[in-house]
CSV table of C-alpha atoms in Angstrom, one decimal:
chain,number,residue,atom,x,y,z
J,946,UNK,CA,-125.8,-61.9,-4.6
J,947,UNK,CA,-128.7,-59.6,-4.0
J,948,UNK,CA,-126.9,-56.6,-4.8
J,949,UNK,CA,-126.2,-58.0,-8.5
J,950,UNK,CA,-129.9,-58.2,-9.9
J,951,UNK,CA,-130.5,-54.1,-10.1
J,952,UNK,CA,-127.1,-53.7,-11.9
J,953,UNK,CA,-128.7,-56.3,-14.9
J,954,UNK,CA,-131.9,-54.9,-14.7
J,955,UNK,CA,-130.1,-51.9,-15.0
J,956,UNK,CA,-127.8,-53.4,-17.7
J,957,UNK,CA,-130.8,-54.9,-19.5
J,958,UNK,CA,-132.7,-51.5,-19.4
J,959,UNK,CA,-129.7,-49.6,-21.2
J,960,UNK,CA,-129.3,-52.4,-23.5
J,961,UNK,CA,-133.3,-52.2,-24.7
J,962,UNK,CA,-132.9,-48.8,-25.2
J,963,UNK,CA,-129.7,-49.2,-27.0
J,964,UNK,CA,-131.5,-51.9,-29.4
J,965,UNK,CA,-134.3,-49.1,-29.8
J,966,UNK,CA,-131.4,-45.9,-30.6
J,967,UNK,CA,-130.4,-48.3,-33.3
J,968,UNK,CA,-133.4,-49.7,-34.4
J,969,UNK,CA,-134.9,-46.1,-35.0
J,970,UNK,CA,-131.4,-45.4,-36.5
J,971,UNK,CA,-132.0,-48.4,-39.0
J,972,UNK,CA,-135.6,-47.4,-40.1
J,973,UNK,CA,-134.6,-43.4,-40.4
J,974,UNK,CA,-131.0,-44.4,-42.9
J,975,UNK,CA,-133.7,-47.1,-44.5
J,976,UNK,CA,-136.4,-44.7,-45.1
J,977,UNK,CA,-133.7,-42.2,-46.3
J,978,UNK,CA,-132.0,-44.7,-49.1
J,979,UNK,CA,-135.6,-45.2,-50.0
J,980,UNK,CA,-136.2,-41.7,-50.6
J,981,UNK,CA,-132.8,-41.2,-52.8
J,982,UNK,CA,-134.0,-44.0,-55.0
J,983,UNK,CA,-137.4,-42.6,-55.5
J,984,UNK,CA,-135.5,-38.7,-56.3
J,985,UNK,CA,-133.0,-40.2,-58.2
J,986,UNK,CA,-135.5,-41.9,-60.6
J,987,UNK,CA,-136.3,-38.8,-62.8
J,988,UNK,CA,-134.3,-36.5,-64.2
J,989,UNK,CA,-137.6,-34.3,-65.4
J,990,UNK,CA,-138.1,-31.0,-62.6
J,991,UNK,CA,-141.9,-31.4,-62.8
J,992,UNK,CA,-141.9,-35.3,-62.1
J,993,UNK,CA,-139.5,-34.2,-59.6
J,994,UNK,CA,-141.8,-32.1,-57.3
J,995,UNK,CA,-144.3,-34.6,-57.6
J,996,UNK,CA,-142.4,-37.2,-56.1
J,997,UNK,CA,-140.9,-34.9,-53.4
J,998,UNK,CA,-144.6,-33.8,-52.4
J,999,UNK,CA,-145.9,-37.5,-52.7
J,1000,UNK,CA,-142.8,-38.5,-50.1
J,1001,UNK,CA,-143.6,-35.7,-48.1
J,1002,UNK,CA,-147.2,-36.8,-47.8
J,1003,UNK,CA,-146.5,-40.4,-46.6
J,1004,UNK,CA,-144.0,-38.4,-43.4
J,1005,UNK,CA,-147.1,-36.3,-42.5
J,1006,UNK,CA,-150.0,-34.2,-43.5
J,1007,UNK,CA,-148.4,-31.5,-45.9
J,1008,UNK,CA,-151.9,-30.0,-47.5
J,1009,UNK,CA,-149.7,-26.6,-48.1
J,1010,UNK,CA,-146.4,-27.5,-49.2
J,1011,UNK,CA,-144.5,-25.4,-51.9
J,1012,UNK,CA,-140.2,-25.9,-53.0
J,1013,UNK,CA,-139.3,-22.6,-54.0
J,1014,UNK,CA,-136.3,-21.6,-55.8
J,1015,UNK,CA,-133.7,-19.0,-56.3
J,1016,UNK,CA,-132.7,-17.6,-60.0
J,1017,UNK,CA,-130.0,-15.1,-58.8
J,1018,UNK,CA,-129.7,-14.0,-62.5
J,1019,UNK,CA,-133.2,-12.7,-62.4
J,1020,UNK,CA,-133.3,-11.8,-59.0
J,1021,UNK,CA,-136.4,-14.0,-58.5
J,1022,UNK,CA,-138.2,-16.5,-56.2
J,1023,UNK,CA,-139.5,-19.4,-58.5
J,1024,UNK,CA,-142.2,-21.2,-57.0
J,1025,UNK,CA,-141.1,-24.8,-58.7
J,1026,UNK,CA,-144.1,-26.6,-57.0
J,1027,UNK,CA,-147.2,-25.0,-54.7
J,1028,UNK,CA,-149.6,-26.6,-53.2
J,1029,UNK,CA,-152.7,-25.0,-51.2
J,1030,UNK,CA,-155.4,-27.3,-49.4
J,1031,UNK,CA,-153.9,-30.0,-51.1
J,1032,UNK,CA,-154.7,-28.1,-54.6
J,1033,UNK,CA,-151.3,-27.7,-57.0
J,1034,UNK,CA,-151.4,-24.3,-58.3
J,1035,UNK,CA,-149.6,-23.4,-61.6
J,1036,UNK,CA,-145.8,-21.8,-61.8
J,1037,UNK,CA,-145.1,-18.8,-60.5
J,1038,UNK,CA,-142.5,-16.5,-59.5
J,1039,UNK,CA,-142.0,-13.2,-57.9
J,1040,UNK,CA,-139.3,-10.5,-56.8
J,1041,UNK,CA,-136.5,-11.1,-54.3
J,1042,UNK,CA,-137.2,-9.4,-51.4
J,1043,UNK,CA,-137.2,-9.5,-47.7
J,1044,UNK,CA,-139.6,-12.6,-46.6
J,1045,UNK,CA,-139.2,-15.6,-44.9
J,1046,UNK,CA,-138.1,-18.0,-47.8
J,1047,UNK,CA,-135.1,-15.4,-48.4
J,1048,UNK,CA,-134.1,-15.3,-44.7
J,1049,UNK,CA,-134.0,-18.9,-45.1
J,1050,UNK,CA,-132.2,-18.7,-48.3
J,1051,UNK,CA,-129.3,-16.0,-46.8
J,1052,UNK,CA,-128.9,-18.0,-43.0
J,1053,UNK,CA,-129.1,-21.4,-44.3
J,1054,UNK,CA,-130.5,-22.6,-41.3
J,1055,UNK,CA,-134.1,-24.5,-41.1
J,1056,UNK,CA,-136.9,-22.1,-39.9
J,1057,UNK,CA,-140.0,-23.5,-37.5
J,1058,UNK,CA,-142.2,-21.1,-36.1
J,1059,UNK,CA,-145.4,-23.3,-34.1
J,1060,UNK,CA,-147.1,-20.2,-33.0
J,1061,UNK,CA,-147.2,-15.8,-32.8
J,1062,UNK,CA,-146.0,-16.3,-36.5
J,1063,UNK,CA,-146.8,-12.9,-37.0
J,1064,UNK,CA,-144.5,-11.8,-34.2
J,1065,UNK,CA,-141.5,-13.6,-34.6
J,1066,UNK,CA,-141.4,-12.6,-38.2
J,1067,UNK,CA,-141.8,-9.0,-37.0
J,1068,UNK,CA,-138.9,-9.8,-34.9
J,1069,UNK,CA,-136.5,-11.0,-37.3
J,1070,UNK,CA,-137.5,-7.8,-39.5
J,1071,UNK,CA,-139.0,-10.1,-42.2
J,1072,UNK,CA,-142.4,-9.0,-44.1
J,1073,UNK,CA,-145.7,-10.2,-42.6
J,1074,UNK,CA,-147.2,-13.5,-43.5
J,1075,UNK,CA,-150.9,-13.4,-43.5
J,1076,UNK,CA,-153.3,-16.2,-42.5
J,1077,UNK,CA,-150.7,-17.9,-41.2
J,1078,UNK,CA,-150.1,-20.1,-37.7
J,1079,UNK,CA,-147.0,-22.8,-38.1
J,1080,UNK,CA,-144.4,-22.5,-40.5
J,1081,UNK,CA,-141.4,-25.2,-41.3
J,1082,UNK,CA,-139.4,-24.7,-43.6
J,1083,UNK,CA,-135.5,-26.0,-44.9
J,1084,UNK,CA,-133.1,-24.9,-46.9
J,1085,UNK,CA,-132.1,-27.1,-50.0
J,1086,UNK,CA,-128.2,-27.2,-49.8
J,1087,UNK,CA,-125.9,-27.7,-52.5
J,1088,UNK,CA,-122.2,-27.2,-52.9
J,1089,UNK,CA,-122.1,-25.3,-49.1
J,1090,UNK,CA,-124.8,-22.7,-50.6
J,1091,UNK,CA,-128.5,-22.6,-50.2
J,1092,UNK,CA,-130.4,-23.2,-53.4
J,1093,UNK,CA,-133.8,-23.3,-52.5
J,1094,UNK,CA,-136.4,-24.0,-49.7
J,1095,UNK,CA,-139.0,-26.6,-49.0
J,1096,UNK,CA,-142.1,-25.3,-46.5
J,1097,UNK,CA,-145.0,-26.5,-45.2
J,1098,UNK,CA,-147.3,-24.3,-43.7
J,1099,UNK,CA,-151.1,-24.4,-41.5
J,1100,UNK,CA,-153.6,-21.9,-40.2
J,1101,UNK,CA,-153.6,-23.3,-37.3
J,1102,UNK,CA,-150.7,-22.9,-34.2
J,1103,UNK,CA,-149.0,-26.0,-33.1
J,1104,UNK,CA,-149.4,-28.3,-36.7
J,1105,UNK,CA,-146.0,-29.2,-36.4
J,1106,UNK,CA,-142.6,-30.0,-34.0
J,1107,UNK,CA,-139.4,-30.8,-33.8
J,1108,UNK,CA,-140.2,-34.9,-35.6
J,1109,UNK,CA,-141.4,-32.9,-38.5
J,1110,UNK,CA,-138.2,-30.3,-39.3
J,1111,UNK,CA,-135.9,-33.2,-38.6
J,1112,UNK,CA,-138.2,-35.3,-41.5
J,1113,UNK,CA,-137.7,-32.4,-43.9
J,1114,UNK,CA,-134.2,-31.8,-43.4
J,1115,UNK,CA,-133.5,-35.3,-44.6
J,1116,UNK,CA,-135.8,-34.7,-47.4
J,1117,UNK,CA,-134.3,-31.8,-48.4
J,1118,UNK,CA,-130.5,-33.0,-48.6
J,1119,UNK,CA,-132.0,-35.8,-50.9
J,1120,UNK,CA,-133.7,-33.7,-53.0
J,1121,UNK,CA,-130.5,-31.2,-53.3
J,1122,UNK,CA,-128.9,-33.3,-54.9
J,1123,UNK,CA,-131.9,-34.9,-57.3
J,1124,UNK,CA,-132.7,-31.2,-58.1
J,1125,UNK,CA,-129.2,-29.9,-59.5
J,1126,UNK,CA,-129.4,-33.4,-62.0
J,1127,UNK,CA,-132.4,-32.3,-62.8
J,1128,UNK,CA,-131.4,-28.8,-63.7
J,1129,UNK,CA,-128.1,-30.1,-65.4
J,1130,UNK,CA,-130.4,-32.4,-67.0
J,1131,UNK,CA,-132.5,-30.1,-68.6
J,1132,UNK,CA,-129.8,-27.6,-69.3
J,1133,UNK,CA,-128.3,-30.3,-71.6
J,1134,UNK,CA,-131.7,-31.0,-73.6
J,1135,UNK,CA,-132.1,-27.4,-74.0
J,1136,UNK,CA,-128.9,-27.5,-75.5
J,1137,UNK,CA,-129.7,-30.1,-77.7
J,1138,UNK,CA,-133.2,-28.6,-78.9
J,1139,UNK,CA,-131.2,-25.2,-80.0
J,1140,UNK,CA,-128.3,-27.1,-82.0
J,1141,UNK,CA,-131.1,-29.1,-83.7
J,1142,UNK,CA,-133.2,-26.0,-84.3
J,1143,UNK,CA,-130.2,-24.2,-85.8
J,1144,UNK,CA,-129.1,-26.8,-87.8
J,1145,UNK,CA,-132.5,-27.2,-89.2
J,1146,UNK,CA,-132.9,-23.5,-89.9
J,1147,UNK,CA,-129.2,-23.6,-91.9
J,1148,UNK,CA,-130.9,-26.6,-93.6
J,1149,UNK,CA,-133.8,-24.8,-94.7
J,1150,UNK,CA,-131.9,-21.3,-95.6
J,1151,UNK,CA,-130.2,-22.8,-98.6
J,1152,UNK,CA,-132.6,-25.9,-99.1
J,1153,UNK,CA,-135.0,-22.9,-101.3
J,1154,UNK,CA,-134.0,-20.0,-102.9
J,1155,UNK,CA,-138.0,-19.1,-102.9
J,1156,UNK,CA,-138.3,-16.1,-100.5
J,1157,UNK,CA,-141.8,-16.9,-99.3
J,1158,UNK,CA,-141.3,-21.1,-99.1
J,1159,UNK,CA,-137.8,-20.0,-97.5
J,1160,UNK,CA,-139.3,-18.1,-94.1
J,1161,UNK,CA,-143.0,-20.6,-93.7
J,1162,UNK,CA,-140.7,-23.2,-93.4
J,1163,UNK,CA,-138.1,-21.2,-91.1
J,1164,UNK,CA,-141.6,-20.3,-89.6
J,1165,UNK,CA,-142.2,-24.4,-89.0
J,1166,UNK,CA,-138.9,-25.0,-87.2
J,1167,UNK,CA,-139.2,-22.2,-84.9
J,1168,UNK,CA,-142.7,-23.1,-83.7
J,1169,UNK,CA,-141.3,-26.6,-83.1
J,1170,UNK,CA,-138.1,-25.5,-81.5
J,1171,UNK,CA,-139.2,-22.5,-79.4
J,1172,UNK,CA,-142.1,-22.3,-76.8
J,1173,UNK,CA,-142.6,-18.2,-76.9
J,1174,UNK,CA,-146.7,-17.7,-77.4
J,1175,UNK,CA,-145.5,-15.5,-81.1
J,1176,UNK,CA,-142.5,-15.7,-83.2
J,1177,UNK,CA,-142.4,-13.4,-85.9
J,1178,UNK,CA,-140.4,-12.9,-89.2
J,1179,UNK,CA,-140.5,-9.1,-90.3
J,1180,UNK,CA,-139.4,-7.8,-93.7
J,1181,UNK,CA,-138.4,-4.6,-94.5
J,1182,UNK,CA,-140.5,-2.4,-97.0
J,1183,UNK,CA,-138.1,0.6,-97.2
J,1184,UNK,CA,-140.8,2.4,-100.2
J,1185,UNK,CA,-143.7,3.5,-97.4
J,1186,UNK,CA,-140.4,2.6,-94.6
J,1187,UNK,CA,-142.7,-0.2,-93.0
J,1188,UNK,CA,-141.8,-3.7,-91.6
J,1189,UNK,CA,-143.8,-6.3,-92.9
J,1190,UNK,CA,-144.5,-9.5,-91.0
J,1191,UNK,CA,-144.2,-12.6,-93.5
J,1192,UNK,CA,-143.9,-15.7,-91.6
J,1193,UNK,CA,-145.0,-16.3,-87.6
J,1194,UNK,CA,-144.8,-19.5,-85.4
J,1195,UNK,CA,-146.0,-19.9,-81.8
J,1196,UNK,CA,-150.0,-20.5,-80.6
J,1197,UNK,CA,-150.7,-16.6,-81.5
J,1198,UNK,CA,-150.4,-16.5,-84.9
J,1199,UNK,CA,-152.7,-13.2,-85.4
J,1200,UNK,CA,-150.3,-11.2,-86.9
J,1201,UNK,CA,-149.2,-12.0,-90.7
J,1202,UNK,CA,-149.3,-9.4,-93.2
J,1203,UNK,CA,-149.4,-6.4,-90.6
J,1204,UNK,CA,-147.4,-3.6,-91.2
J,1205,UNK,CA,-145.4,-1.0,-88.6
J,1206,UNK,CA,-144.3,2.0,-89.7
J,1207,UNK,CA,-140.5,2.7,-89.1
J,1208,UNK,CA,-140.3,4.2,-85.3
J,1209,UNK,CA,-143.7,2.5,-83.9
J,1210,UNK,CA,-143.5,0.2,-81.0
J,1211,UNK,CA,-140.9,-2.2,-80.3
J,1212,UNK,CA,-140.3,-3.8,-83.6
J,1213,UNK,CA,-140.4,-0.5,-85.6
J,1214,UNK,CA,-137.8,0.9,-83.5
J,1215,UNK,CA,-135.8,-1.9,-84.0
J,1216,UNK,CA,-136.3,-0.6,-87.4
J,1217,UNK,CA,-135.6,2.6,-86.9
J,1218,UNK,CA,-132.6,2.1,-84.7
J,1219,UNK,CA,-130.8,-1.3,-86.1
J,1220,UNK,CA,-130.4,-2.1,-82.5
J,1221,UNK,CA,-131.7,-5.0,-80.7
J,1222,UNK,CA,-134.6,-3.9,-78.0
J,1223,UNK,CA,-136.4,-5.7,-75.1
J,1224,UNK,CA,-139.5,-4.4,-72.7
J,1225,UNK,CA,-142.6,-5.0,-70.8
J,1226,UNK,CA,-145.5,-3.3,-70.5
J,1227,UNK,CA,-148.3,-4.0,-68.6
J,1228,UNK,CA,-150.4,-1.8,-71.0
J,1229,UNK,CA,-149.5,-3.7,-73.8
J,1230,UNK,CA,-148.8,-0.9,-76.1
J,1231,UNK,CA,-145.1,-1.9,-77.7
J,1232,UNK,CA,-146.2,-5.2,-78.8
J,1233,UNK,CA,-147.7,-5.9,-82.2
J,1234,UNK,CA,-150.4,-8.6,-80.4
J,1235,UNK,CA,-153.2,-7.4,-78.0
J,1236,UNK,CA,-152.2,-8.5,-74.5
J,1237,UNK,CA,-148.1,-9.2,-75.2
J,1238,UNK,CA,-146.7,-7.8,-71.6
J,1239,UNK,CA,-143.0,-8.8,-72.4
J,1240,UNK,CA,-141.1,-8.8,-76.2
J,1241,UNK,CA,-137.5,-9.2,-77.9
J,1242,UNK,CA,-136.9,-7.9,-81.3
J,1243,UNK,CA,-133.6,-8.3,-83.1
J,1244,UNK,CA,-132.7,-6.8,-86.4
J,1245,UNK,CA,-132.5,-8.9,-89.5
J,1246,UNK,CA,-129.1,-7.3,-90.8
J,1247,UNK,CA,-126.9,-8.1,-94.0
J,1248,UNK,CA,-123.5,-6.2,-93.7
J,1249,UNK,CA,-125.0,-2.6,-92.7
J,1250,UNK,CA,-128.4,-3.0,-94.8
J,1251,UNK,CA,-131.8,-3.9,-92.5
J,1252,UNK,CA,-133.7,-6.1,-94.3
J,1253,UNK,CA,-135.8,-7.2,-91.4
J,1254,UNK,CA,-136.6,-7.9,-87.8
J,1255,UNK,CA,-137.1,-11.1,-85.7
J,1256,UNK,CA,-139.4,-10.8,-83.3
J,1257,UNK,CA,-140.9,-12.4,-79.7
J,1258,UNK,CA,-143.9,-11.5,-77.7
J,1259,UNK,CA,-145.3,-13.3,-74.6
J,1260,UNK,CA,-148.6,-13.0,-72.5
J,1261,UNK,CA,-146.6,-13.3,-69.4
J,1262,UNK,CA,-143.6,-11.7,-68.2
J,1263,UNK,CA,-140.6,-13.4,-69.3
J,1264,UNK,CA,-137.0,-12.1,-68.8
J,1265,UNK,CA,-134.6,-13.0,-71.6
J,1266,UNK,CA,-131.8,-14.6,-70.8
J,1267,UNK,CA,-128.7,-14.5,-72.2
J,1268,UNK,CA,-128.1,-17.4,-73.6
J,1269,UNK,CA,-131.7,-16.8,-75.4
J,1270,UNK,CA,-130.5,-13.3,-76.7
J,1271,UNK,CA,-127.3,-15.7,-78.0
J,1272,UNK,CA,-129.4,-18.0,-79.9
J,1273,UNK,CA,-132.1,-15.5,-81.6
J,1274,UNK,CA,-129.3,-13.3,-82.4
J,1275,UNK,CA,-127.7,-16.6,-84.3
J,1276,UNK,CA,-131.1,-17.4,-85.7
J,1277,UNK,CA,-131.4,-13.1,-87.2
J,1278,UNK,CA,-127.4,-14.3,-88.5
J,1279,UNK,CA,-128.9,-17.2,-90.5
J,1280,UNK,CA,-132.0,-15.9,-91.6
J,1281,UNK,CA,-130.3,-12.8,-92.7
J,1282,UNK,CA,-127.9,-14.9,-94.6
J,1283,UNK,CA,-130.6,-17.0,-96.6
J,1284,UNK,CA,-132.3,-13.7,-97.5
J,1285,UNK,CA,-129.4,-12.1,-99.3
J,1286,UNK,CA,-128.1,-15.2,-100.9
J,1287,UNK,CA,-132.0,-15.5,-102.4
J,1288,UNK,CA,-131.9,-11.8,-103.6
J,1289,UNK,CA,-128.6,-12.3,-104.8
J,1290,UNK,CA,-129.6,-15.1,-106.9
J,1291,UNK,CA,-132.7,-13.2,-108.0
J,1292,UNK,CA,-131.2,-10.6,-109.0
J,1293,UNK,CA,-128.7,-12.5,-111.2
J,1294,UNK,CA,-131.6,-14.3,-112.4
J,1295,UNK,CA,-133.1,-11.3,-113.3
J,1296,UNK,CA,-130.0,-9.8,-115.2
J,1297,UNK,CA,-129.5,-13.0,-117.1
J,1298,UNK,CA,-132.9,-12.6,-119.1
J,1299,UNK,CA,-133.0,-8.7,-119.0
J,1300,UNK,CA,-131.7,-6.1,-121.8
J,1301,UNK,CA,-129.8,-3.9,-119.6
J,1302,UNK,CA,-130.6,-1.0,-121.5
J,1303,UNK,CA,-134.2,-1.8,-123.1
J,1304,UNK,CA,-135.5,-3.6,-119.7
J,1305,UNK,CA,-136.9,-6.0,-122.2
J,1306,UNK,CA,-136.6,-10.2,-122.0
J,1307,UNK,CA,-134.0,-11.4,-123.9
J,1308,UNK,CA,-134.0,-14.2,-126.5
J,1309,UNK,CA,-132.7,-16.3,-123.9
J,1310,UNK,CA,-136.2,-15.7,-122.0
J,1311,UNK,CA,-138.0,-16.2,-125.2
J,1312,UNK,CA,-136.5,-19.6,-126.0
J,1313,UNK,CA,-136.8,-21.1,-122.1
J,1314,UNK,CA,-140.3,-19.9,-122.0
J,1315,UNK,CA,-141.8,-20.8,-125.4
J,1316,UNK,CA,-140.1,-24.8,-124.4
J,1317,UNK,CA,-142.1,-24.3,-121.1
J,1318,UNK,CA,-145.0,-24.1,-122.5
J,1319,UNK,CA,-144.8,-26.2,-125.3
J,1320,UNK,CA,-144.6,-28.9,-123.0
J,1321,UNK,CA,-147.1,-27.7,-120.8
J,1322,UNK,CA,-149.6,-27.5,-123.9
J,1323,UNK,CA,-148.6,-31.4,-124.8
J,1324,UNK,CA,-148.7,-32.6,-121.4
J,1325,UNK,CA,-152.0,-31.1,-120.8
J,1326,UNK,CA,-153.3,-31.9,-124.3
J,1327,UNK,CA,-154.1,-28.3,-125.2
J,1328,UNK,CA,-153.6,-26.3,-128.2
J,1329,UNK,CA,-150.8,-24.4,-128.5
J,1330,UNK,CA,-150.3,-21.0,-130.8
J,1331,UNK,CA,-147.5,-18.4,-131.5
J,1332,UNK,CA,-148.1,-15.1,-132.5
J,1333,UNK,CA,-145.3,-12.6,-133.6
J,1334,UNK,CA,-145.3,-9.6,-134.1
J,1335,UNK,CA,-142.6,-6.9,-135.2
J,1336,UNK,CA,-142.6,-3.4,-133.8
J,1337,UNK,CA,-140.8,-0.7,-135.5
């Protein structure tokens, strides 16, 4: 009888600890449904972050946190969300290149360095780190392919273990998934916001036949439905050979009535050329605005007559895409389509109450304008007189 009491104290041991494996179990797949509700709320990339950071901040202290990014198509690091000494900093990006978020990025495999940070990066042939101590960091996975990387980081040696990287990795396969809606998400509005802007600008090409009230309101749409810091609408003055800019949009607006000479800077070779040109410059010295680092002009072309440019400037580098050279190219189409049918109808216009040979009005013109101001004169209550003369 004796000899049975250790095996169920033995038996009641296992079975505590058993209760405690599945207890522990209960409260990590809880906490992880909770966390999946609370991603899965927003479909907006900056309310996103936020709510990733705030879980992260109720698992443990995560004063520096950032989720960084991969654009492959820009070969850039995007730094979605930073945080320093529990400070947000604003976007950024930078440069692929050889650090610790891409050897993340290309292994797949979490990354937690407690201490000799500085070492063990020189060991994996990855560039230096400074002011640096612990490092954890996860992949975001998605599809079998690594599309990002959450980190949290300390000065000192020793902030975080084994409990923490385990924490983030089921934070990070939460957020994998929240973050690709979020992108398909805003994909789609974008979408939206440039069939809506084109539409609007078709609307407004044939909505005037006025020149000047055609292009200010063009102007209106495009400061709406674009976010570039300048927009400009360029006419071509082929007498000096200058480009003209007639209507601008975007929170620069310095620009209207400046003329480029045919050859000068971005948008006069754009002019010069008929081609469609891109740069940066760190001096500046392409752009038509004082501290533009990064432009995109597109000519403004009727059959194979220029008759103007479209133009972008930014105070920040910015790398087109191309699904943005698709849509300002559509948006040079339309506006160079509204142009010509408003010369056109000028012209005929013009014809219509013109002697061919003489260059004089014709009676026509005499007729409609004598009515127009006859009932000017009576609406007004004004006197009205009519002098003729005939010259031999």
């Amino acid at each position: 009888m004796g000899d049975t009491h250790p095996a169920k104290q033995d038996n009641g041991e296992q079975s505590d600890h058993d209760q405690r494996a599945h207890d522990a179990e209960f409260l990590d797949n809880h906490r992880e449904n909770e966390i999946g509700r609370a991603l899965s709320s927003t479909l907006d990339l900056d309310n996103l972050c936020d709510r990733i950071y705030a879980e992260m901040r109720q698992l443990f202290d995560a004063e520096n946190f950032f989720i960084a990014r991969l654009a492959p198509e820009h070969e850039q690091i995007l730094l979605d969300l930073e945080v320093l000494e529990g400070e947000r900093c604003p976007r950024s990006s930078r440069p692929l290149g050889n650090g610790l978020i891409e050897h993340i990025l290309r292994t797949r495999r979490p990354a937690l360095i407690r201490e000799d940070l500085a070492d063990e990066l020189h060991r994996l042939g990855l560039e230096p780190m400074e002011g640096l101590g612990c490092f954890c960091g996860v992949p975001v996975v998605l599809y079998d392919r690594a599309v990002g990387v959450m980190a949290v980081f300390s000065q000192e040696e020793k902030a975080y273990d084994e409990s923490h990287l385990e924490l983030m990795v089921a934070l990070a396969n939460s957020a994998g998934i929240a973050m690709e809606n979020a992108r398909l998400f805003g994909q789609e509005q974008e979408k939206s916001r440039h069939l809506t802007l084109l539409n609007n600008v078709s609307r407004h090409a044939i909505a005037t036949l006025n020149v000047e009230q055609m292009l200010i309101r063009i102007a209106e749409e495009l400061e709406q439905g674009l976010s570039y810091d300048h927009i400009g609408i360029c006419l071509a003055d082929y007498d000096p050979k200058e480009i003209v800019v007639r209507a601008e949009a975007g929170r620069r607006r310095e620009a209207l009535g400046q003329r480029v000479t045919f050859g000068d800077g971005l948008i006069g070779d754009v002019a010069r050329t008929g081609e469609a040109s891109s740069g940066s410059a760190p001096d500046g010295s392409p752009f038509l605005l004082e501290g533009s680092v990064s432009g995109l002009a597109l000519p403004i072309m009727y059959a194979d007559e220029l008759m103007g440019v479209l133009y972008i400037e930014t105070s920040e580098e910015h790398e087109f895409t191309e699904e943005e050279h698709l849509l300002l190219r559509t948006l040079a189409d339309l506006i160079s389509g509204a142009l010509h049918n408003a010369r056109t109808l000028q012209k005929a216009q013009e014809q219509a109450i013109t002697d061919g040979l003489t260059g004089v009005k014709t009676h026509r013109y005499l007729m409609e304008a004598l009515s127009s101001e006859w009932r000017r004169a009576t609406r007004m209550g004004r006197p009205f007189a009519l002098l003729l003369m005939d010259l031999d």
